Short mmCIF file of C-alpha atoms in Angstrom, two decimals:
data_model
loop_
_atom_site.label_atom_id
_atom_site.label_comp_id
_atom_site.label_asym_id
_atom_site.label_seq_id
_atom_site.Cartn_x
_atom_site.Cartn_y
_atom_site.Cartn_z
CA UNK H 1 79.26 132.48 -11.65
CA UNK H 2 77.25 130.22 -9.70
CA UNK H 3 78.77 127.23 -10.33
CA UNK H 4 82.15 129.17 -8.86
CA UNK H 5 80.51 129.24 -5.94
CA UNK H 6 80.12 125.32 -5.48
CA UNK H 7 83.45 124.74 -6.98
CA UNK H 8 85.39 127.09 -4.10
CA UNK H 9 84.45 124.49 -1.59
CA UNK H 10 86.10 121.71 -3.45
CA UNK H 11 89.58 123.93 -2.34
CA UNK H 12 89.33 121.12 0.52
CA UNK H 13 89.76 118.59 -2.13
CA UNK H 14 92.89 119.91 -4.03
CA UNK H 15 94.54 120.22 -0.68
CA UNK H 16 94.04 116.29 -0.09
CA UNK H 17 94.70 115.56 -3.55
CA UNK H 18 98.19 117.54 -3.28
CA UNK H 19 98.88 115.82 0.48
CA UNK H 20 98.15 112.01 -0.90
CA UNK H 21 100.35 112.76 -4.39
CA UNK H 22 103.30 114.17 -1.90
CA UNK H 23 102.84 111.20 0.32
CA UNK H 24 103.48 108.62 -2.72
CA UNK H 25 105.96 110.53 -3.90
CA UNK H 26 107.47 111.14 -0.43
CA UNK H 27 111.23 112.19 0.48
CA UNK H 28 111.08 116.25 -0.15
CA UNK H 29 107.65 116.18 -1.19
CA UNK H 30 106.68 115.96 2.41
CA UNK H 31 108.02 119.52 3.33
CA UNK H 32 106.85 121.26 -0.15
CA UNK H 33 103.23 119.64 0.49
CA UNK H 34 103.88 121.01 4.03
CA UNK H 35 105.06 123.95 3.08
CA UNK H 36 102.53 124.77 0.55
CA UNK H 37 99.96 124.38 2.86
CA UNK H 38 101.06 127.08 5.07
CA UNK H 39 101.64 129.26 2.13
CA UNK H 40 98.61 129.04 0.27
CA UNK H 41 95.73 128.98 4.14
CA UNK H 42 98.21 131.80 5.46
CA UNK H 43 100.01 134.01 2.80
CA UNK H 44 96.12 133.85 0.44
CA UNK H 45 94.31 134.84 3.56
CA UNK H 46 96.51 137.89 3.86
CA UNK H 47 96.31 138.93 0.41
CA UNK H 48 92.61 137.74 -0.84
CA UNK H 49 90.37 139.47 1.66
CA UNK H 50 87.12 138.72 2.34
CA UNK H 51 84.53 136.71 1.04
CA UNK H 52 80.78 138.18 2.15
CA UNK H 53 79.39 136.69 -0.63
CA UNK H 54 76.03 134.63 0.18
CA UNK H 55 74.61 133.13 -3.00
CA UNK H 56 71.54 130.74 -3.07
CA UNK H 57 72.24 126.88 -3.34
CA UNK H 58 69.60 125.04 -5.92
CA UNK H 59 71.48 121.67 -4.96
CA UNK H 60 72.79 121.03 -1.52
CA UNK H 61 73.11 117.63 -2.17
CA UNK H 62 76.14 118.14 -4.21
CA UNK H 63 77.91 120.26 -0.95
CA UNK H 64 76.45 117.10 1.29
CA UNK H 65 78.38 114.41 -1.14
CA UNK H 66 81.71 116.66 -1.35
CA UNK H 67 81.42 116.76 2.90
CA UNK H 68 81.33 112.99 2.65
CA UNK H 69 84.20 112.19 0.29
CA UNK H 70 86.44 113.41 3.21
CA UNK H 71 86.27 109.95 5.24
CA UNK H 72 87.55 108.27 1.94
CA UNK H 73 90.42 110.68 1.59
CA UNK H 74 91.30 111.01 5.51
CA UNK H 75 91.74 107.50 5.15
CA UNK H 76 93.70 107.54 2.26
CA UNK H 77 96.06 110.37 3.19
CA UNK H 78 96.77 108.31 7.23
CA UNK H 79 97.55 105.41 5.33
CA UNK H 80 100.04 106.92 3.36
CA UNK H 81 101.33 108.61 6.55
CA UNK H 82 101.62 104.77 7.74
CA UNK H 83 103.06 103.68 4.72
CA UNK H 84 105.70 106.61 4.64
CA UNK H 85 106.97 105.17 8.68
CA UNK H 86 106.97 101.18 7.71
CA UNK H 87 109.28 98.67 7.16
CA UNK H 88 107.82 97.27 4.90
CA UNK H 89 106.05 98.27 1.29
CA UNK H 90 102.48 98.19 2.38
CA UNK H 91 100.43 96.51 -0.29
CA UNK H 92 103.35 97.56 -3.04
CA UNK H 93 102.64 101.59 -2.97
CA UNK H 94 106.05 102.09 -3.70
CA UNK H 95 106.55 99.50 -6.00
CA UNK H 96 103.14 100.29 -7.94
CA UNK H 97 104.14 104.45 -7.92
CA UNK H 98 107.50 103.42 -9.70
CA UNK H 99 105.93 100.98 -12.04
CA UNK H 100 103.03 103.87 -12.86
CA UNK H 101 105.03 107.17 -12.99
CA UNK H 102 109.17 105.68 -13.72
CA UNK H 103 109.75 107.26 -10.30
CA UNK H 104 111.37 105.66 -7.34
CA UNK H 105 109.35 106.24 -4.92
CA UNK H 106 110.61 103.21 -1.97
CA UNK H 107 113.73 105.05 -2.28
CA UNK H 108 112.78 108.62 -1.80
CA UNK H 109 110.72 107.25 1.55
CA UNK H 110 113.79 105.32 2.64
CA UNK H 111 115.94 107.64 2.56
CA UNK H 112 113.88 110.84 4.51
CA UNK H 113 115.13 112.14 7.73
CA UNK H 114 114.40 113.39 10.65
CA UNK H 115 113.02 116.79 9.39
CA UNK H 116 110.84 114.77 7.01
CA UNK H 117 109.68 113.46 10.10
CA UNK H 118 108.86 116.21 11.60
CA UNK H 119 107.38 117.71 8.59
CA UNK H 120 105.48 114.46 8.16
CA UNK H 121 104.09 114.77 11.72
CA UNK H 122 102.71 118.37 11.29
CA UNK H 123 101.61 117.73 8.17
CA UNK H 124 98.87 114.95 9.42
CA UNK H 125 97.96 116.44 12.02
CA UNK H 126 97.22 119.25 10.07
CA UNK H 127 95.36 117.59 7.61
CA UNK H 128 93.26 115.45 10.25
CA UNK H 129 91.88 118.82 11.69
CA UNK H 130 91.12 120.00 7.98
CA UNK H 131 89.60 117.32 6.60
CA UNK H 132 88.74 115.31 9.56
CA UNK H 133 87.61 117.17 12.08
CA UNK H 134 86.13 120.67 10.55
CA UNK H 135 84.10 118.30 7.73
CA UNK H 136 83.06 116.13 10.95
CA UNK H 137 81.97 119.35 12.62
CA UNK H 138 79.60 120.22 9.75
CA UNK H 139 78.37 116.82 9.53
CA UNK H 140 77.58 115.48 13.06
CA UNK H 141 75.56 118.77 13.75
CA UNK H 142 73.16 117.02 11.04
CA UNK H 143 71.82 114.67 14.14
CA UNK H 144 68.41 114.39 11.58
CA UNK H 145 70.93 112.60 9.01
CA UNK H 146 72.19 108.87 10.10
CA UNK H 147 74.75 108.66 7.26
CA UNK H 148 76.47 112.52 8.04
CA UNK H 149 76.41 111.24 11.85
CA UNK H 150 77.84 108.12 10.96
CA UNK H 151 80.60 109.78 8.50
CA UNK H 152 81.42 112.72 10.82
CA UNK H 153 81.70 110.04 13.61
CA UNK H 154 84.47 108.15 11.87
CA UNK H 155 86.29 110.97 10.71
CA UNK H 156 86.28 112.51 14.61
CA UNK H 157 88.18 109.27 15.33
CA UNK H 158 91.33 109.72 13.55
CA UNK H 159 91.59 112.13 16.43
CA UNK H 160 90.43 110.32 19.69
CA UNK H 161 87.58 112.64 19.36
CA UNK H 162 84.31 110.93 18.81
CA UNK H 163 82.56 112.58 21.92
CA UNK H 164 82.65 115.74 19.95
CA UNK H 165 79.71 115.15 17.97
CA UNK H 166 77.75 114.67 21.89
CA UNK H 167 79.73 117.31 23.88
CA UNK H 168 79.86 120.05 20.85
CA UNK H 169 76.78 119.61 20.13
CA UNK H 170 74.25 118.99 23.18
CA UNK H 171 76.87 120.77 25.44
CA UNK H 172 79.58 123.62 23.45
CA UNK H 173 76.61 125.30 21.59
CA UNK H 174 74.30 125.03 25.05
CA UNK H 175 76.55 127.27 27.23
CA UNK H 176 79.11 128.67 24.88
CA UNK H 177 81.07 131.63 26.32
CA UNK H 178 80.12 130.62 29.83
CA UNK H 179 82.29 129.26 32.54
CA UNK H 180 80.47 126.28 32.01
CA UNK H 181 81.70 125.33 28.43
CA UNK H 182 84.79 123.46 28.65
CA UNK H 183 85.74 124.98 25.22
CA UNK H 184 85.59 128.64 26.10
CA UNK H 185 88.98 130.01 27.17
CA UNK H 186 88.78 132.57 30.16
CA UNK H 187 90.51 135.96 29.68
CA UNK H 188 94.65 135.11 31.09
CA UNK H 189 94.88 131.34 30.23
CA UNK H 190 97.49 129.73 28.09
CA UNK H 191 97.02 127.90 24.96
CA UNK H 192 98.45 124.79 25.98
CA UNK H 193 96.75 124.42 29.15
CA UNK H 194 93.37 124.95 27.72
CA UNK H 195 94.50 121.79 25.29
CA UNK H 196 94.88 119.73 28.30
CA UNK H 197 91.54 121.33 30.33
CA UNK H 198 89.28 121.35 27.35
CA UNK H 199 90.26 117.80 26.84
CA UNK H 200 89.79 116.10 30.08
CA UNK H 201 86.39 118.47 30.81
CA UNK H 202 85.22 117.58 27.49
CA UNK H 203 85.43 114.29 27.72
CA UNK H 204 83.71 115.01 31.38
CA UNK H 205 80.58 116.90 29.63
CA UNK H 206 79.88 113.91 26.82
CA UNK H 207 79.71 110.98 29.57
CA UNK H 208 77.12 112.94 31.66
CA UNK H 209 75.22 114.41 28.75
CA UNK H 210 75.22 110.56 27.06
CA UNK H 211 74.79 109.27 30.76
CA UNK H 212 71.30 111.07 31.07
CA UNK H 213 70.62 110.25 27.54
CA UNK H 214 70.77 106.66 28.04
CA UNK H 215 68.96 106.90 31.50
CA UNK H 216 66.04 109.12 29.70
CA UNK H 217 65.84 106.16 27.29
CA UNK H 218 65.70 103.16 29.83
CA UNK H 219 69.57 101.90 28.35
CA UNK H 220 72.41 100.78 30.17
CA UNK H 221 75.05 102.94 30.72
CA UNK H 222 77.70 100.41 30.01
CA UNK H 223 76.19 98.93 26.80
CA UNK H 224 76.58 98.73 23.03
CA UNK H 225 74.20 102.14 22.82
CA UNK H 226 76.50 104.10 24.67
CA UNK H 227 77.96 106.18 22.23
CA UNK H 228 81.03 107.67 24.16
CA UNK H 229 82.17 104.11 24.52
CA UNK H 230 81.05 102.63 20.90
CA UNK H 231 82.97 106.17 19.55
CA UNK H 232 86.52 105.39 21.70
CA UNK H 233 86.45 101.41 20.27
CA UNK H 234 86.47 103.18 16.76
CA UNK H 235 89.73 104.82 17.44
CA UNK H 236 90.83 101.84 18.84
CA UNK H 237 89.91 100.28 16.27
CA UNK H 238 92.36 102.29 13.87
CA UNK H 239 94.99 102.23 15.94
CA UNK H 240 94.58 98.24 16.06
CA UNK H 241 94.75 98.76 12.02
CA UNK H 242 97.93 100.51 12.14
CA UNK H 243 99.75 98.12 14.73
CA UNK H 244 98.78 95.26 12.31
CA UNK H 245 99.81 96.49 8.95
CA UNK H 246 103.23 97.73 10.76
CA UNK H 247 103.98 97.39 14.32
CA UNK H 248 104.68 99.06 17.30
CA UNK H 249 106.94 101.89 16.45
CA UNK H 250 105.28 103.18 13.50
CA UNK H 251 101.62 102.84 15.59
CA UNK H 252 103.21 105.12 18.02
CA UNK H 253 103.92 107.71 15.62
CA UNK H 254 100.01 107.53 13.89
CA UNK H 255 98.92 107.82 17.97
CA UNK H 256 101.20 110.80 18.17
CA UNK H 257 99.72 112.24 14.88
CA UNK H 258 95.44 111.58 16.18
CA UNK H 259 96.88 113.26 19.66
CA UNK H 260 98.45 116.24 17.12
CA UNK H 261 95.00 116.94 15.36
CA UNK H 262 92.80 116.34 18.43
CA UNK H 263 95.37 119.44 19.99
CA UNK H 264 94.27 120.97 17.00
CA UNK H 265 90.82 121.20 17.39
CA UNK H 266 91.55 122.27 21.27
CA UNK H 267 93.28 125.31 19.85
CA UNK H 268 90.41 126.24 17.10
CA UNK H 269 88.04 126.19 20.27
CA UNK H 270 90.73 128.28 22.14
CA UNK H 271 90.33 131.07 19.48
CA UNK H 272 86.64 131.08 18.60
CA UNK H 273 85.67 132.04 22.10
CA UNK H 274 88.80 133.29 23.90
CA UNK H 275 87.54 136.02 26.57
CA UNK H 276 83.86 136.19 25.87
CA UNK H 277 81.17 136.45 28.79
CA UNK H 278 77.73 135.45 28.85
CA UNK H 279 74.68 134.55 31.22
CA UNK H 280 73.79 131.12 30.22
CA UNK H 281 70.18 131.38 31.12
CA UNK H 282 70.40 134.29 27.99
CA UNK H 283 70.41 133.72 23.97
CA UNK H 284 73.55 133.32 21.96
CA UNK H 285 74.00 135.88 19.98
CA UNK H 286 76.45 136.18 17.12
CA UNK H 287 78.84 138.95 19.52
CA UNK H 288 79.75 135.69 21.63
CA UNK H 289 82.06 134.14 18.97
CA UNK H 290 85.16 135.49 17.31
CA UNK H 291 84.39 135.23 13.36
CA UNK H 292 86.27 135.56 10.59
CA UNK H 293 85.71 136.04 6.80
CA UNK H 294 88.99 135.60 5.10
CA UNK H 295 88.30 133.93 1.93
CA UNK H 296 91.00 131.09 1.59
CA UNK H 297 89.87 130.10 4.93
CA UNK H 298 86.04 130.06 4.23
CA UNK H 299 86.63 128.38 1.11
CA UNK H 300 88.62 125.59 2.32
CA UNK H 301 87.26 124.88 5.93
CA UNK H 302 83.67 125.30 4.83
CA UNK H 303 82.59 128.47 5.85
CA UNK H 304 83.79 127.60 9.70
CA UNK H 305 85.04 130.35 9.84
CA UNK H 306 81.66 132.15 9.95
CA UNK H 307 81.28 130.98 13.72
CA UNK H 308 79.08 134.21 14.55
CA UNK H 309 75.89 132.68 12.48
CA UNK H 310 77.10 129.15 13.19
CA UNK H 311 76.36 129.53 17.34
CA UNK H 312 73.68 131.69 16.73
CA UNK H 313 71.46 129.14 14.45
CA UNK H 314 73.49 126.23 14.65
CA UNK H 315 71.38 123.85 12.61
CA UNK H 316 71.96 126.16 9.68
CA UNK H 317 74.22 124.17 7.15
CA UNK H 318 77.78 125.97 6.01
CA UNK H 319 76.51 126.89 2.47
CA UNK H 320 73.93 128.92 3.91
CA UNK H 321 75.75 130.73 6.90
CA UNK H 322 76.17 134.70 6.27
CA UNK H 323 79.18 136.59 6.98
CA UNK H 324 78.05 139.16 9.87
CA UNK H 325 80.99 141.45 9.04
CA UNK H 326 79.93 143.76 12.07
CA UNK H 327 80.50 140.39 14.07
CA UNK H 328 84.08 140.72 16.84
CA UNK H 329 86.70 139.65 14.28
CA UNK H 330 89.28 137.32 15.18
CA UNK H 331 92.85 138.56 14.09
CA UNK H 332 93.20 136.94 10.53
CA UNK H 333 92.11 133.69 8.88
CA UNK H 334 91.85 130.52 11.00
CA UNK H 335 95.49 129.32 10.30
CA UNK H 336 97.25 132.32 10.80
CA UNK H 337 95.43 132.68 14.18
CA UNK H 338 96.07 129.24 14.88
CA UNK H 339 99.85 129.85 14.53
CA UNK H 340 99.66 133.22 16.67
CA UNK H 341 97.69 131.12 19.53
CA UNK H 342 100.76 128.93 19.94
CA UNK H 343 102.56 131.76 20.92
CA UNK H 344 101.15 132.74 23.59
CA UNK H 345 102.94 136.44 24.18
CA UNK H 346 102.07 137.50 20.62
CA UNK H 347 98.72 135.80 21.26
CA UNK H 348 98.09 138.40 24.44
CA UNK H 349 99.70 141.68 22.87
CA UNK H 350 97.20 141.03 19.64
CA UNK H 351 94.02 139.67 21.82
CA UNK H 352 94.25 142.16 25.01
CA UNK H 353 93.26 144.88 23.08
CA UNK H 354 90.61 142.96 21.02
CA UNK H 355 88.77 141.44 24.23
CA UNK H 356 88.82 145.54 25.53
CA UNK H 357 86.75 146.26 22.48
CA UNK H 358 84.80 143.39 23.07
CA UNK H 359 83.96 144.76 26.42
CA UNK H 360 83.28 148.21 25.07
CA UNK H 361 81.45 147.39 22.01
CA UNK H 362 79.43 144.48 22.18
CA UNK H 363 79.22 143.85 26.02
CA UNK H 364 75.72 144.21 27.36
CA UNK H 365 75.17 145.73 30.84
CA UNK H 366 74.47 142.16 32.54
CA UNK H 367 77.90 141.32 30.45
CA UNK H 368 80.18 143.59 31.99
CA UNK H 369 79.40 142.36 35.24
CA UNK H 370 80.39 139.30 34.47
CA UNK H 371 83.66 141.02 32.72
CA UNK H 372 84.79 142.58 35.85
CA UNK H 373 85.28 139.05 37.33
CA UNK H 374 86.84 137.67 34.75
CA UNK H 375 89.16 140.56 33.99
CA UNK H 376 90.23 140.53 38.08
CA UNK H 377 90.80 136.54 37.89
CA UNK H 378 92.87 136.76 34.42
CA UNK H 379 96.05 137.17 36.28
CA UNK H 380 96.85 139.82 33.06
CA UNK H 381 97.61 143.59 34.21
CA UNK H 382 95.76 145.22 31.41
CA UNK H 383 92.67 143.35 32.09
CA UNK H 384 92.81 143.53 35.68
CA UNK H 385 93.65 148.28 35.76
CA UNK H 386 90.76 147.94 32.61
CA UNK H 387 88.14 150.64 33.38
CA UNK H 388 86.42 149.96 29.85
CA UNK H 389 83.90 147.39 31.86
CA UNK H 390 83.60 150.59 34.26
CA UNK H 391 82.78 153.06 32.27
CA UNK H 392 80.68 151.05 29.46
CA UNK H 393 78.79 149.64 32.45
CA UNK H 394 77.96 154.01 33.79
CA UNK H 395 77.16 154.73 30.11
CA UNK H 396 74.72 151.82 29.48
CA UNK H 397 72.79 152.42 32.99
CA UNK H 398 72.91 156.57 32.32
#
């Protein structure tokens, strides 16, 4: 049984496995890898329920190694991408997939269309937020660990994202659920503006919290130790790659994909913390982060999904992270919520009602202060006629 329990992690690795096999094969194989994707993350969360399970981990090395086989495979699965959008047969994939398996693989990528495209464009930057930037999250929060750091680093820049591992980690898990996180979404505002505003203020947060890092240490601020600048030359650095093995076009599509997952990530942070309140000068506590424990998503996004324990002892590592099922629960696994946050009226009829029960549940009385504010600057009628702040407040202070 125990050795089940490392095994379920390596769910992360099938799914790459299945992506780079689809990407060699190409043609159709793009929209079934696509398509399975969505199936298995959405349809198993639905149907597998939970997993609270919280066994005890003789060898965390083994869970360390599997985190760092993703840079390999991330690397693997955007060169395919590349390979799938180039003139040319880089370094005779195509050529050596035909000569290996009898099947023709040059022609199945030269003749997909433009909903291959498409399909080829969700797909990576799909795959860049699951096995780039959730494996990077785990690893760059182990700042005692140069070669996690250094991994998690790399992988954040398939996504132009690099500052996460400063602003996530010195600045998201510092004021969480405050107005001063960049990453918490206020009650009212709309996916795809927090994408934009999470972005720019993120970006913000890293330079000033590396600025009075490198001033604390005597550096220069523009130097080779500044690690907001050393992290954006590494995605420029891949980019630079791309544009050499095949030009401009096909460089502009891999920008468009990095841009896709680093959306991605925007979107996770939208959902994790969507309408929470809290003093900063006061604890996190597990009630400040939507959590989740549907099993297809623990399994393959490395207990992430566990957010509740995660902000609350953040230096914990993912084997190790329990399941606080009395935790606010976001509305299904991480993918199905993702979907349901890019729709922003569903998002609202499903969420309104959750947020209430935030406010009536979990809220402290210093909280719902805080609640009335942001339910009267929402711009949303049900937050703004709530009594629940109202009344939770009069029965807390009876």
């Amino acid at each position: 049984m125990m050795l089940f329990h490392y095994l379920k992690y390596f769910l992360f690795h099938v799914t790459s496995l299945s992506v780079i096999a689809a990407l060699i094969f190409s043609g159709d194989y793009i929209i079934y890898a696509l398509a399975g994707i969505l199936l298995v993350y959405i349809v198993g969360d639905s149907i597998s329920g939970d997993d609270t399970s919280t066994p005890e981990y003789q060898m965390p090395q083994i869970l360390t190694v599997q985190l760092w086989m993703a840079l390999p495979l991330l690397a693997l699965i955007m060169f395919l991408v590349l390979w799938n959008i180039s003139p040319t047969d880089l370094f005779s994939v195509g050529a050596i997939a035909s000569e290996l398996t009898g099947y023709d693989a040059l022609a199945a990528r030269d003749s997909i269309g433009v909903l291959h495209y498409i399909a080829l464009f969700i797909l990576a930057g799909l795959i860049i937020g699951l096995v780039g930037t959730i494996t990077a999250h785990e690893l760059t929060h182990r700042t005692w660990d140069p070669t996690s750091m250094l991994i998690g680093r790399w992988l954040l820049a398939f996504s132009f994202d690099t500052i996460f591992s400063i602003e996530h980690v010195y600045g998201h898990h510092r004021y969480v659920s405050t107005k001063e996180d960049p990453a918490t979404a206020p009650r009212g505002r709309n996916v795809y503006f927090h994408i934009l505003a999470s972005t720019i203020k993120g970006n913000i947060s890293a330079w000033k919290i590396e600025k009075k890092r490198l001033t604390r240490k005597g550096y220069a601020l523009f130097g080779p130790r500044n690690a907001v600048i050393r992290g954006h030359l590494m995605s420029v650095l891949l980019v630079a790659i791309a544009y050499a093995l095949s030009g401009l076009m096909p460089t502009l599509f891999i920008i468009a994909c990095m841009l896709w997952g680093k959306a991605l990530l925007e979107i996770v942070n939208y959902m994790e913390h969507y309408g929470m309140v809290r003093n900063p000068e006061t604890p996190v506590q597990p009630r400040h982060s939507w959590n989740t424990n549907k099993r297809i998503s623990s399994w393959a996004m490395f207990n992430l999904t566990r957010h509740s324990h995660h902000h609350a002892q953040g230096e914990v590592p993912y084997q190790d992270l329990k399941p606080y099922p009395e935790a606010p629960m976001m509305i299904s696994g991480y993918l199905t919520t993702i979907v349901v946050a890019l729709i922003p009226p569903l998002w609202h009829k499903l969420m309104i009602p959750k947020v209430l029960e935030w406010d009536a549940k979990y809220a402290t009385a210093e909280e719902l202060e805080l609640v009335r504010e942001a339910n009267a600057k929402s711009g949303i009628k049900a937050f703004q006629e709530s009594v629940i702040a109202d009344n939770a407040l009069q029965a807390k202070m009876a």
